[in-house]
Amino acid sequence: MLRTALRNVLAHKARLMMTVLAVLLGVAFVSGTLVFTDTISSAYQKSSEKGFSGVDVAIQPDKSDDDSGNPGAAPRLTQRLLDQAGQVPGTASAIGAVSGYTAVADKSGDLLGNGFANTGANYYPGADGKDPRYTLTDGRAPKAAGEVALDSKTADRGHYKVGDTVRLSVDGPVRQEKVVGVFTTDDGNVAAGGSLVLFDTANAQRLFAKPGEFDEIDLKAAPGTSQAALKSGVDKILPKDAEATTGQQLADDQAALIKQQMSGMQTGMLVFAGISLFVGIFIIANTFTMLVAQRTRELALMRAVGASRRQVTRSVLIEATAVGAVAAVTGLVAGIGIGAGLRSLLNSTGATVPDGPLVVSPTAIAVSLVVGVVVTVLAAWLPGRRAAKIPPVAAMNSVHAAPTTRGLVVRNTIGAVLSAAGAAGVLAGSRMGSDGKLPMGLGAAVLVIGVFVLTPLLSRPLIAAAAPVLRAFGISGKLARQNAVRNPRRTAATASALMVGLTLITGMTVIAGSVQKGIDNMATGALKSDYVVSLGGFDGVRPLSPDVERTLGKLDQVTTLSPLRNSASRVDGDTEYLTGVNGKAIQDLVGVDFKEGSFAGLGGDKAVVDDKTADRYGWKRGSAFTVTYEDGRKGRLSVVGVYEGNQMIRGIMLDNATLTPHMRTVTDMQVMLKTKDGASEATKNAIEKALGNNPAIQVQDKKDISNGIAQFFTLMLNMLYGLLAMAVIVAVLGVINTLAMSVFERSQEIGMLRAIGLDRRGIKRMVRLESLVISLFGGVLGIGLGVFFGWAAGELIASGLPTYELVLPWGRMTVFLVLAAVVGVLAALWPARRAAKLNMLAAIKAE
């Protein structure tokens, strides 16, 4: 039986090629994902370890605060503590570090670096006048205000050299600094494409902290002193608001953080790899079903000469194992290439990845091989089981019994039950708010399976609906329709592969478009201001200097403005962030609906709160509460209004005159303003010019804010389209595979059609129309399910985004349907050509 199985694999190389290719693509996606994420993680971890190589013990502020502390007041490390740490036995050197956001413009005025990794820090010279963290390659270290040093990569990108003047921004206003040095560093952010600017320590403290204060103290152990021993000595001198950590622990924590960050990307990509394999299962099952059907006489004869059912099943599974092994090995090799290609692609987009080798872990190899073989064997099990049931008497006529009516009734009943249960789960989840994710996800999976089981039943009426169109193609169209419904199970399996991909693509398109519409509605409704000015960056919440507000207030075009300031506080033992605004102007800049009261009374000890915060504390108009500000002082505030909050406007609002005196460092998160002539390109240019054409500052109107969020969704959607393209490619292979085998199966019939007068062009047209009908059938099912899932997911999103509005992208859905048709046409090219080339007489004599 083993020899027979292997002989059958070699005898049907062409037929099995599509199956191998389907498994290969899925395995390649899995192995490529694992190789890519392992390589990126390893590169960042090694880069991070280099950054900690000169740190044996780090002293950092203990940022955890208790009910008696000053909320939001980040503790700092003093010069006195630095001096004490330098005297701890076993300490070779002690460095005080301070850092913060620093944007660097190139000579054209554009921002250098990746935004979130644009950092400024201090150069802390030791007794030898050098800072071991940075190696100067040109010039000298900064020693006074107005002097900076740039990392070599940033200097290269910006074409700066020693002696040039560079434009910087720390908290908003543009600074002109002289480049006095260029250095190299092992800093991981720089390796990842960020920028690093060094100031002298006194200037860095003035910019990022306060004179004499540091963010971190790094200690180097003397020879013979372990990190643990040095930490033990440091612990004895630490104040209660500081903690010591070994360099090894810092490196381990950073590695764990990087692994955690990479795991999300890895999980997402593996999900799409799983989808590709899931789609591939249809192709594999189809292939082996047809191969078994074509070998009915052979298998029956084997049963007649003594082969048991178990042996027949085993022979089919051995074939599947051989096919899966070849596909898995080939897919693993292809996946390694995909991993290397993805890394290069990431670098080409500007997201620089630290240098490092390509990592092919034993886990990636094992998972790829196991996945390829197991998926193929599982998909082939049912056809193998069917093969074992072929009665020996079938050897006399080589006709295997068609599926019984009872079998179809059972299948349709199971499909109907699963579909109903899945739809019920999705509908129930859509009404459960944020708690409905799990029920909806399970319901969606069950519904997809139910529809797949029902697809043979659905295929007849839906394909019959195309009959009027197919009649226009004469006898070829009629034959194509009959062929498409002749074997409903095969048609269903082929169409389902395309259905899965289009379901996901359509669903995500509906969700993305609807969320964007909701954000547009929010931006239009929540903002009355013409512009919002903020400091750019990856997180979008960087502190802005009050000088920006003062500069804007002097412009003739500006009629009304309000800075928004955030400050942590304690309310009933919980941390709440207070938002300071211009109490007199805010009602002209923000549009929110009030359930009680209004902005009219905002000022002094009066505050307005969003409805969720009010519900959490049981507040209503007239309620009073005690607040502990970040400086530790307590105050009493009363509620004069409760408004409906959203993602843009929410929280506790009070007048800046009340909040600002309690802030440790006065900074704004953004400035909202109205102008005489409203939003226009000329007004925006005037504002940007007044702010020094600062690349770090964003001046955005409502459309810019909405478009900025839209860019994120568009990027995500395009990435998902790219990932799902793999599943669609696998589906195309399934259509080709099915048609090719269908042509082989109907060789005698095609020969007879040629003999009675159907020419080669008619044969080609018949096969192409059959493919087109099957593909459109899968496309209609996929788009219909995608719209349903998009609507249901939108109901969940609407619970957190009140302005959410369902948008059906008719244009894109039409494109998806056209693409399904194109898939059908392209997939039929080779099978149609093969059918037309069949020798008439040889085909008639075929068994």
Short mmCIF file of C-alpha atoms in Angstrom, two decimals, residues 620-817:
data_model
loop_
_atom_site.label_atom_id
_atom_site.label_comp_id
_atom_site.label_asym_id
_atom_site.label_seq_id
_atom_site.Cartn_x
_atom_site.Cartn_y
_atom_site.Cartn_z
CA LYS A 620 -25.14 66.10 38.81
CA ARG A 621 -25.50 69.84 38.37
CA GLY A 622 -24.90 71.46 41.76
CA SER A 623 -22.79 68.60 43.15
CA ALA A 624 -19.54 69.52 44.91
CA PHE A 625 -16.40 67.44 45.29
CA THR A 626 -12.93 67.69 46.79
CA VAL A 627 -9.91 67.52 44.51
CA THR A 628 -6.22 67.13 45.37
CA TYR A 629 -4.13 68.98 42.78
CA GLU A 630 -0.73 67.78 41.57
CA ASP A 631 1.05 70.16 43.98
CA GLY A 632 -0.67 68.44 46.92
CA ARG A 633 -3.10 71.24 47.73
CA LYS A 634 -6.78 70.50 48.07
CA GLY A 635 -9.68 72.43 46.61
CA ARG A 636 -13.44 72.26 46.41
CA LEU A 637 -15.11 72.31 43.00
CA SER A 638 -18.80 72.40 42.11
CA VAL A 639 -20.43 71.01 38.96
CA VAL A 640 -22.21 73.59 36.80
CA GLY A 641 -22.71 71.38 33.75
CA VAL A 642 -22.75 67.75 32.60
CA TYR A 643 -22.01 67.21 28.89
CA GLU A 644 -21.94 64.23 26.54
CA GLY A 645 -18.28 63.30 26.17
CA ASN A 646 -16.56 61.70 23.20
CA GLN A 647 -13.05 60.65 22.16
CA MET A 648 -12.06 64.27 21.46
CA ILE A 649 -13.72 66.15 24.33
CA ARG A 650 -14.19 64.53 27.73
CA GLY A 651 -13.18 64.72 31.39
CA ILE A 652 -13.33 67.39 34.08
CA MET A 653 -12.93 70.95 32.74
CA LEU A 654 -12.17 74.04 34.80
CA ASP A 655 -10.78 77.49 34.17
CA ASN A 656 -7.01 77.81 33.65
CA ALA A 657 -6.90 80.59 36.22
CA THR A 658 -7.88 77.98 38.81
CA LEU A 659 -5.75 75.08 37.56
CA THR A 660 -2.49 76.75 36.45
CA PRO A 661 -1.24 77.81 39.95
CA HIS A 662 -1.27 74.12 40.98
CA MET A 663 0.75 72.84 38.02
CA ARG A 664 4.37 71.90 38.66
CA THR A 665 5.33 72.81 35.09
CA VAL A 666 2.91 74.87 33.04
CA THR A 667 2.50 73.36 29.58
CA ASP A 668 -0.34 73.12 27.06
CA MET A 669 -1.45 70.02 25.22
CA GLN A 670 -2.94 72.07 22.40
CA VAL A 671 -4.30 75.50 21.57
CA MET A 672 -7.72 75.92 19.96
CA LEU A 673 -8.48 79.14 18.08
CA LYS A 674 -10.93 80.93 15.82
CA THR A 675 -9.92 83.44 13.16
CA LYS A 676 -11.60 86.38 11.43
CA ASP A 677 -11.87 84.77 8.02
CA GLY A 678 -12.28 81.16 9.12
CA ALA A 679 -10.12 78.26 7.94
CA SER A 680 -8.21 79.04 4.75
CA GLU A 681 -4.83 78.25 3.27
CA ALA A 682 -3.72 81.88 3.67
CA THR A 683 -4.70 81.93 7.35
CA LYS A 684 -2.96 78.63 8.01
CA ASN A 685 0.20 79.89 6.32
CA ALA A 686 0.12 83.06 8.44
CA ILE A 687 -0.18 81.00 11.65
CA GLU A 688 2.66 78.69 10.64
CA LYS A 689 4.85 81.65 9.71
CA ALA A 690 4.17 83.30 13.07
CA LEU A 691 5.32 80.09 14.77
CA GLY A 692 8.57 80.09 12.80
CA ASN A 693 7.52 77.42 10.26
CA ASN A 694 8.28 74.91 12.94
CA PRO A 695 8.29 71.32 11.59
CA ALA A 696 7.36 69.96 15.02
CA ILE A 697 4.15 71.99 15.32
CA GLN A 698 0.91 70.90 13.67
CA VAL A 699 -1.68 73.50 12.64
CA GLN A 700 -4.81 71.51 11.81
CA ASP A 701 -8.35 72.41 10.83
CA LYS A 702 -11.26 69.97 11.15
CA LYS A 703 -10.50 68.42 7.78
CA ASP A 704 -6.81 67.97 8.66
CA ILE A 705 -7.71 66.24 11.93
CA SER A 706 -10.13 63.93 10.17
CA ASN A 707 -7.68 63.23 7.34
CA GLY A 708 -4.91 62.50 9.82
CA ILE A 709 -7.01 59.79 11.41
CA ALA A 710 -8.13 58.64 7.95
CA GLN A 711 -4.50 58.12 6.95
CA PHE A 712 -4.10 55.69 9.83
CA PHE A 713 -7.19 53.71 8.81
CA THR A 714 -6.19 53.80 5.14
CA LEU A 715 -2.73 52.48 6.02
CA MET A 716 -4.19 49.71 8.16
CA LEU A 717 -6.76 48.82 5.50
CA ASN A 718 -4.11 48.67 2.77
CA MET A 719 -1.97 46.41 4.97
CA LEU A 720 -4.96 44.13 5.53
CA TYR A 721 -5.72 44.09 1.81
CA GLY A 722 -2.14 43.04 1.17
CA LEU A 723 -2.32 40.27 3.75
CA LEU A 724 -5.69 39.02 2.48
CA ALA A 725 -4.39 39.03 -1.07
CA MET A 726 -2.61 35.80 -0.13
CA ALA A 727 -5.95 34.17 0.64
CA VAL A 728 -7.41 35.41 -2.65
CA ILE A 729 -4.41 34.03 -4.57
CA VAL A 730 -4.97 30.67 -2.92
CA ALA A 731 -8.67 30.90 -3.89
CA VAL A 732 -7.68 31.56 -7.52
CA LEU A 733 -5.57 28.42 -7.46
CA GLY A 734 -8.62 26.57 -6.20
CA VAL A 735 -10.71 27.72 -9.13
CA ILE A 736 -7.96 26.72 -11.59
CA ASN A 737 -7.54 23.38 -9.86
CA THR A 738 -11.25 22.61 -9.91
CA LEU A 739 -11.67 23.55 -13.56
CA ALA A 740 -8.60 21.61 -14.65
CA MET A 741 -9.79 18.47 -12.93
CA SER A 742 -13.33 19.04 -14.14
CA VAL A 743 -12.02 19.17 -17.70
CA PHE A 744 -10.10 15.91 -17.15
CA GLU A 745 -13.18 14.34 -15.60
CA ARG A 746 -15.36 15.36 -18.57
CA SER A 747 -12.90 14.46 -21.32
CA GLN A 748 -15.33 11.98 -22.92
CA GLU A 749 -18.19 14.45 -22.75
CA ILE A 750 -16.09 17.24 -24.30
CA GLY A 751 -15.07 14.84 -27.08
CA MET A 752 -18.72 14.08 -27.79
CA LEU A 753 -19.57 17.80 -27.88
CA ARG A 754 -16.79 18.34 -30.41
CA ALA A 755 -18.04 15.38 -32.44
CA ILE A 756 -21.59 16.76 -32.72
CA GLY A 757 -20.43 20.18 -33.86
CA LEU A 758 -19.30 22.40 -30.91
CA ASP A 759 -16.09 24.05 -32.07
CA ARG A 760 -13.01 24.83 -29.99
CA ARG A 761 -14.12 28.42 -29.41
CA GLY A 762 -17.40 27.13 -27.99
CA ILE A 763 -15.57 24.73 -25.66
CA LYS A 764 -13.36 27.54 -24.39
CA ARG A 765 -16.39 29.78 -23.87
CA MET A 766 -18.18 27.03 -21.94
CA VAL A 767 -15.30 26.52 -19.50
CA ARG A 768 -14.77 30.27 -19.06
CA LEU A 769 -18.44 30.93 -18.37
CA GLU A 770 -18.52 28.06 -15.87
CA SER A 771 -15.55 29.59 -14.05
CA LEU A 772 -17.14 33.04 -14.18
CA VAL A 773 -20.41 31.80 -12.69
CA ILE A 774 -18.68 29.94 -9.86
CA SER A 775 -16.47 32.93 -9.03
CA LEU A 776 -19.40 35.38 -9.04
CA PHE A 777 -21.35 32.98 -6.84
CA GLY A 778 -18.51 33.03 -4.29
CA GLY A 779 -18.21 36.81 -4.67
CA VAL A 780 -21.91 37.43 -3.98
CA LEU A 781 -21.82 35.21 -0.87
CA GLY A 782 -18.62 36.86 0.39
CA ILE A 783 -19.82 40.42 -0.11
CA GLY A 784 -23.18 39.63 1.49
CA LEU A 785 -21.57 38.07 4.58
CA GLY A 786 -19.01 40.89 4.72
CA VAL A 787 -21.74 43.55 4.81
CA PHE A 788 -23.56 41.66 7.57
CA PHE A 789 -20.40 41.29 9.68
CA GLY A 790 -19.45 44.93 9.02
CA TRP A 791 -22.86 46.08 10.23
CA ALA A 792 -22.71 43.89 13.34
CA ALA A 793 -19.17 45.01 14.26
CA GLY A 794 -20.31 48.60 13.74
CA GLU A 795 -22.96 48.14 16.41
CA LEU A 796 -20.17 47.30 18.88
CA ILE A 797 -18.09 50.27 17.77
CA ALA A 798 -21.08 52.62 18.04
CA SER A 799 -21.25 51.93 21.79
CA GLY A 800 -17.89 53.68 22.17
CA LEU A 801 -18.19 56.07 19.22
CA PRO A 802 -21.64 57.73 19.40
CA THR A 803 -21.13 59.52 16.08
CA TYR A 804 -20.55 56.20 14.24
CA GLU A 805 -22.58 55.97 11.04
CA LEU A 806 -22.90 52.90 8.83
CA VAL A 807 -21.51 53.53 5.35
CA LEU A 808 -21.87 50.93 2.59
CA PRO A 809 -19.05 51.43 0.09
CA TRP A 810 -21.04 50.58 -3.03
CA GLY A 811 -18.20 51.60 -5.30
CA ARG A 812 -15.67 49.34 -3.62
CA MET A 813 -18.12 46.46 -3.34
CA THR A 814 -18.73 46.74 -7.07
CA VAL A 815 -14.98 46.62 -7.58
CA PHE A 816 -14.78 43.49 -5.40
CA LEU A 817 -17.48 41.81 -7.48
#
